[in-house]
CSV table of C-alpha atoms in Angstrom, one decimal:
chain,number,residue,atom,x,y,z
A,1261,MET,CA,86.3,114.7,97.6
A,1262,LYS,CA,87.6,118.1,98.4
A,1263,ILE,CA,86.0,121.2,97.0
A,1264,ILE,CA,88.1,124.3,96.4
A,1265,LEU,CA,86.4,127.5,95.6
A,1266,LEU,CA,88.3,130.1,93.6
A,1267,VAL,CA,86.8,133.5,92.9
A,1268,VAL,CA,88.2,135.4,90.0
A,1269,ILE,CA,87.2,138.8,88.9
A,1270,LEU,CA,87.8,139.3,85.2
A,1271,TRP,CA,87.3,141.9,82.5
A,1272,ILE,CA,86.3,140.1,79.4
A,1273,PRO,CA,86.5,142.1,76.1
A,1274,LEU,CA,83.7,141.7,73.6
A,1275,ILE,CA,85.3,139.1,71.4
A,1276,CYS,CA,83.2,136.8,69.2
A,1277,PHE,CA,84.5,133.5,68.0
A,1278,SER,CA,82.0,133.4,65.2
A,1279,ASN,CA,82.2,135.8,62.2
A,1280,GLU,CA,78.5,135.9,61.6
A,1281,TRP,CA,75.5,135.9,63.8
A,1282,SER,CA,71.9,135.9,62.7
A,1283,PRO,CA,68.7,136.4,64.8
A,1284,ILE,CA,65.9,133.9,65.0
A,1285,GLY,CA,62.4,134.6,65.9
A,1286,PRO,CA,60.4,137.8,65.5
A,1287,ASP,CA,62.6,140.9,66.0
A,1288,THR,CA,60.1,142.7,68.2
A,1289,ILE,CA,60.1,140.2,71.1
A,1290,LYS,CA,62.1,139.9,74.3
A,1291,VAL,CA,63.4,136.3,74.7
A,1292,ASN,CA,63.8,134.9,78.2
A,1293,TYR,CA,64.9,131.4,77.2
A,1294,TYR,CA,65.5,129.2,74.2
A,1295,LEU,CA,64.8,125.4,74.0
A,1296,SER,CA,65.4,123.1,71.2
A,1297,SER,CA,62.3,121.0,71.7
A,1298,LEU,CA,61.2,117.7,70.2
A,1299,TYR,CA,59.0,119.5,67.7
A,1300,GLY,CA,60.9,122.7,67.0
A,1301,ASP,CA,62.7,125.8,68.3
A,1302,LEU,CA,60.9,127.3,71.3
A,1303,LEU,CA,61.3,130.8,72.7
A,1304,CYS,CA,60.0,131.8,76.1
A,1305,THR,CA,58.8,135.4,76.2
A,1306,PRO,CA,56.7,137.7,78.4
A,1307,GLU,CA,53.8,137.2,76.0
A,1308,GLY,CA,54.0,133.4,76.0
A,1309,ILE,CA,55.9,130.8,73.9
A,1310,TYR,CA,56.8,131.0,70.3
A,1311,ILE,CA,57.4,127.8,68.4
A,1312,GLN,CA,59.0,127.4,65.0
A,1313,ALA,CA,58.3,123.8,63.9
A,1314,TRP,CA,61.1,121.8,62.3
A,1315,GLY,CA,61.0,122.3,58.5
A,1316,ASP,CA,59.0,125.5,58.6
A,1317,GLY,CA,61.9,127.9,58.2
A,1318,TYR,CA,62.9,130.7,60.5
A,1319,GLU,CA,60.2,133.0,59.1
A,1320,LYS,CA,57.2,131.1,60.5
A,1321,TRP,CA,56.7,131.4,64.3
A,1322,ASP,CA,53.5,130.5,66.1
A,1323,LEU,CA,52.7,132.3,69.3
A,1324,TYR,CA,50.8,130.5,72.1
A,1325,PRO,CA,49.9,133.4,74.4
A,1326,THR,CA,49.8,133.5,78.2
A,1327,THR,CA,48.7,136.1,80.8
A,1328,LEU,CA,51.9,135.6,82.7
A,1329,PRO,CA,55.6,135.9,81.5
A,1330,VAL,CA,57.1,132.6,80.6
A,1331,VAL,CA,60.6,132.4,82.1
A,1332,GLN,CA,61.9,129.0,81.1
A,1333,ALA,CA,60.9,125.7,79.5
A,1334,GLU,CA,62.0,122.1,79.9
A,1335,HIS,CA,61.6,118.9,77.9
A,1336,TYR,CA,58.6,116.7,79.0
A,1337,ASP,CA,57.1,114.4,76.4
A,1338,THR,CA,55.9,114.4,72.7
A,1339,SER,CA,52.7,116.3,73.6
A,1340,GLY,CA,54.4,119.3,75.2
A,1341,VAL,CA,56.8,120.9,77.5
A,1342,LEU,CA,56.9,122.1,81.1
A,1343,VAL,CA,57.2,125.9,81.6
A,1344,ILE,CA,57.5,128.2,84.5
A,1345,MET,CA,55.6,131.5,84.7
A,1346,ASN,CA,56.7,134.3,87.0
A,1347,ALA,CA,54.9,137.6,87.5
A,1348,GLY,CA,55.1,137.8,91.3
A,1349,THR,CA,51.4,136.7,91.7
A,1350,TYR,CA,49.5,133.8,93.2
A,1351,SER,CA,49.2,132.4,89.6
A,1352,ASP,CA,52.9,131.9,89.3
A,1353,GLY,CA,54.1,128.3,89.0
A,1354,ILE,CA,54.8,125.3,86.9
A,1355,TYR,CA,52.6,124.7,83.9
A,1356,LYS,CA,52.5,122.1,81.1
A,1357,PHE,CA,52.0,123.5,77.6
A,1358,ASN,CA,50.0,120.9,75.7
A,1359,ARG,CA,50.7,121.3,72.0
A,1360,ASN,CA,47.8,119.2,70.9
A,1361,SER,CA,45.2,121.3,72.7
A,1362,GLN,CA,47.3,124.5,72.5
A,1363,SER,CA,46.6,125.2,76.2
A,1364,TYR,CA,48.5,125.5,79.5
A,1365,GLU,CA,47.7,123.2,82.4
A,1366,ILE,CA,48.7,124.1,85.9
A,1367,ARG,CA,50.9,121.5,87.6
A,1368,LYS,CA,52.0,123.4,90.7
A,1369,PHE,CA,51.5,126.9,92.1
A,1370,CYS,CA,54.7,128.5,93.5
A,1371,VAL,CA,55.6,132.1,94.0
A,1372,ARG,CA,58.4,133.5,91.7
A,1373,PRO,CA,59.8,130.3,90.2
A,1374,ASN,CA,63.4,130.9,89.0
A,1375,PHE,CA,64.2,127.8,87.0
A,1376,ILE,CA,63.0,124.3,86.0
A,1377,TYR,CA,65.6,121.6,85.6
A,1378,GLN,CA,65.4,118.0,84.3
A,1379,TYR,CA,68.0,115.7,86.0
A,1380,GLN,CA,68.6,112.2,84.8
A,1381,GLN,CA,71.2,109.9,86.3
A,1382,TYR,CA,71.2,106.2,85.4
A,1383,SER,CA,67.5,105.2,85.2
A,1384,GLN,CA,66.5,108.0,87.6
A,1385,LEU,CA,64.6,111.0,86.1
A,1386,LYS,CA,63.5,113.9,88.2
A,1387,TYR,CA,62.4,117.5,87.7
A,1388,TYR,CA,63.4,120.4,90.0
A,1389,CYS,CA,62.0,123.9,90.3
A,1390,GLY,CA,63.7,126.6,92.4
A,1391,TYR,CA,61.4,129.3,93.7
A,1392,GLU,CA,61.0,131.9,96.4
A,1393,GLY,CA,60.0,129.4,99.1
A,1394,GLY,CA,62.5,126.6,98.4
A,1395,LEU,CA,63.1,123.7,95.9
A,1396,LEU,CA,60.3,121.6,94.4
A,1397,GLU,CA,61.0,118.0,93.2
A,1398,SER,CA,58.9,115.7,91.0
A,1399,ALA,CA,59.4,112.2,89.5
A,1400,ASP,CA,56.8,112.7,86.8
A,1401,GLY,CA,56.3,116.4,86.3
A,1402,LYS,CA,52.8,116.1,87.7
A,1403,GLU,CA,53.1,115.7,91.4
A,1404,TRP,CA,55.5,118.1,93.1
A,1405,GLN,CA,56.9,118.1,96.7
A,1406,ASP,CA,59.1,120.5,98.6
A,1407,VAL,CA,62.7,119.3,99.3
A,1408,GLU,CA,62.8,119.7,103.1
A,1409,TYR,CA,66.4,120.8,103.2
A,1410,PHE,CA,65.7,124.0,101.1
A,1411,LYS,CA,62.4,125.0,102.7
A,1412,GLY,CA,62.3,128.8,103.3
A,1413,LYS,CA,65.2,129.5,101.0
A,1414,THR,CA,65.0,131.3,97.7
A,1415,VAL,CA,66.7,128.9,95.3
A,1416,PHE,CA,68.1,130.5,92.2
A,1417,ALA,CA,70.0,127.9,90.1
A,1418,MET,CA,70.9,124.3,89.8
A,1419,ALA,CA,73.2,122.1,87.7
A,1420,ALA,CA,74.3,118.5,87.7
A,1421,MET,CA,77.2,116.4,86.3
A,1422,GLY,CA,76.8,112.7,87.0
A,1423,PRO,CA,76.0,112.2,90.7
A,1424,ASN,CA,77.3,115.7,91.6
A,1425,CYS,CA,74.8,118.6,91.9
A,1426,LEU,CA,75.1,122.2,92.8
A,1427,ILE,CA,72.4,124.6,94.0
A,1428,THR,CA,72.6,128.3,95.0
A,1429,ASP,CA,70.3,130.4,97.1
A,1430,SER,CA,70.7,134.1,98.1
A,1431,SER,CA,73.7,133.4,100.3
A,1432,ASN,CA,75.2,129.8,99.9
A,1433,LEU,CA,76.4,127.3,97.4
A,1434,TYR,CA,75.2,123.7,98.1
A,1435,PHE,CA,76.7,120.5,97.0
A,1436,SER,CA,75.4,116.9,96.7
A,1437,GLY,CA,77.6,114.0,95.6
A,1438,ASP,CA,74.9,111.3,95.8
A,1439,THR,CA,72.3,112.4,93.2
A,1440,THR,CA,70.5,114.9,95.5
A,1441,LYS,CA,69.9,112.5,98.4
A,1442,THR,CA,71.9,114.7,100.8
A,1443,TRP,CA,73.1,118.3,100.7
A,1444,ASN,CA,75.9,120.3,102.4
A,1445,ILE,CA,77.0,123.9,102.2
A,1446,ALA,CA,80.1,124.0,100.0
A,1447,SER,CA,80.7,127.7,100.2
A,1448,THR,CA,79.1,131.1,100.4
A,1449,ALA,CA,77.8,132.1,97.0
A,1450,PRO,CA,78.3,135.3,95.2
A,1451,PRO,CA,75.2,137.5,95.3
A,1452,LEU,CA,72.7,137.4,92.5
A,1453,THR,CA,74.0,134.0,91.2
A,1454,ARG,CA,71.6,133.0,88.4
A,1455,ASN,CA,73.2,130.3,86.5
A,1456,ILE,CA,75.5,127.3,86.9
A,1457,CYS,CA,77.1,125.0,84.3
A,1458,TRP,CA,79.7,122.2,84.3
A,1459,ASP,CA,82.5,121.5,81.8
A,1460,GLN,CA,83.8,118.1,80.8
A,1461,GLN,CA,86.6,118.3,83.5
A,1462,SER,CA,84.0,118.4,86.2
A,1463,LYS,CA,84.6,122.1,86.9
A,1464,ALA,CA,81.5,124.2,87.6
A,1465,TYR,CA,81.0,127.9,86.7
A,1466,LEU,CA,78.7,130.3,88.4
A,1467,ILE,CA,77.4,133.3,86.6
A,1468,TYR,CA,76.2,136.2,88.7
A,1469,GLY,CA,75.3,139.8,88.3
A,1470,GLY,CA,76.8,142.9,89.8
A,1471,ASP,CA,78.3,146.3,89.1
A,1472,SER,CA,81.6,144.9,87.8
A,1473,LYS,CA,82.1,144.5,84.0
A,1474,SER,CA,82.3,140.7,84.5
A,1475,SER,CA,82.5,138.3,87.4
A,1476,LEU,CA,83.3,134.6,87.3
A,1477,CYS,CA,83.2,132.1,90.2
A,1478,LEU,CA,85.0,128.8,89.6
A,1479,LEU,CA,84.2,125.7,91.7
A,1480,ARG,CA,86.8,122.9,91.2
A,1481,ASN,CA,86.4,119.4,92.4
A,1482,LYS,CA,89.8,118.0,93.6
A,1483,HIS,CA,90.0,114.3,93.8
């Protein structure tokens, strides 16, 4: 498999393909992430997570407060979700929110977590968390270990399509074609890359910040 990296700088006008947009959640909050969970809409905010249970209507939102900002959430089981909290403190890390007890249970302390990602390929299910010191991996969401290859790197984003996975740190884009068993540097990465997504043609798109009006980095797999 050859990997061709094309970098395209674009100016994208503000065009919406939907005629009407309506907000969800309280209009006074800052939303870091949205998850359609097993039991309702979930919003990650600096104050904690808000949940709007299915069937309650968009007016009723329950806040489950935290002392640290909740950056992102990921599916776990019927009793709750996994969340990451990032305030630049020693309390940063991966927590499970237990909806039955309405409490947060620490799973792994890690400084400045950037994302939590659930990856399933065939019968294999794993969770990943990128943070300031590397990449954490877990088979059950309870016990977490560092991925040796990424130790000492600040891992910002991850995405998978079938057996193919991409990861970015502060300087490189990494590729695995065997369900994360081995990794190689595919290219240098644009600075401040914070998100990766794949389309159905196995093309991957990197979203990164900067001073330009819009920047797009396209990674294409050529067979």
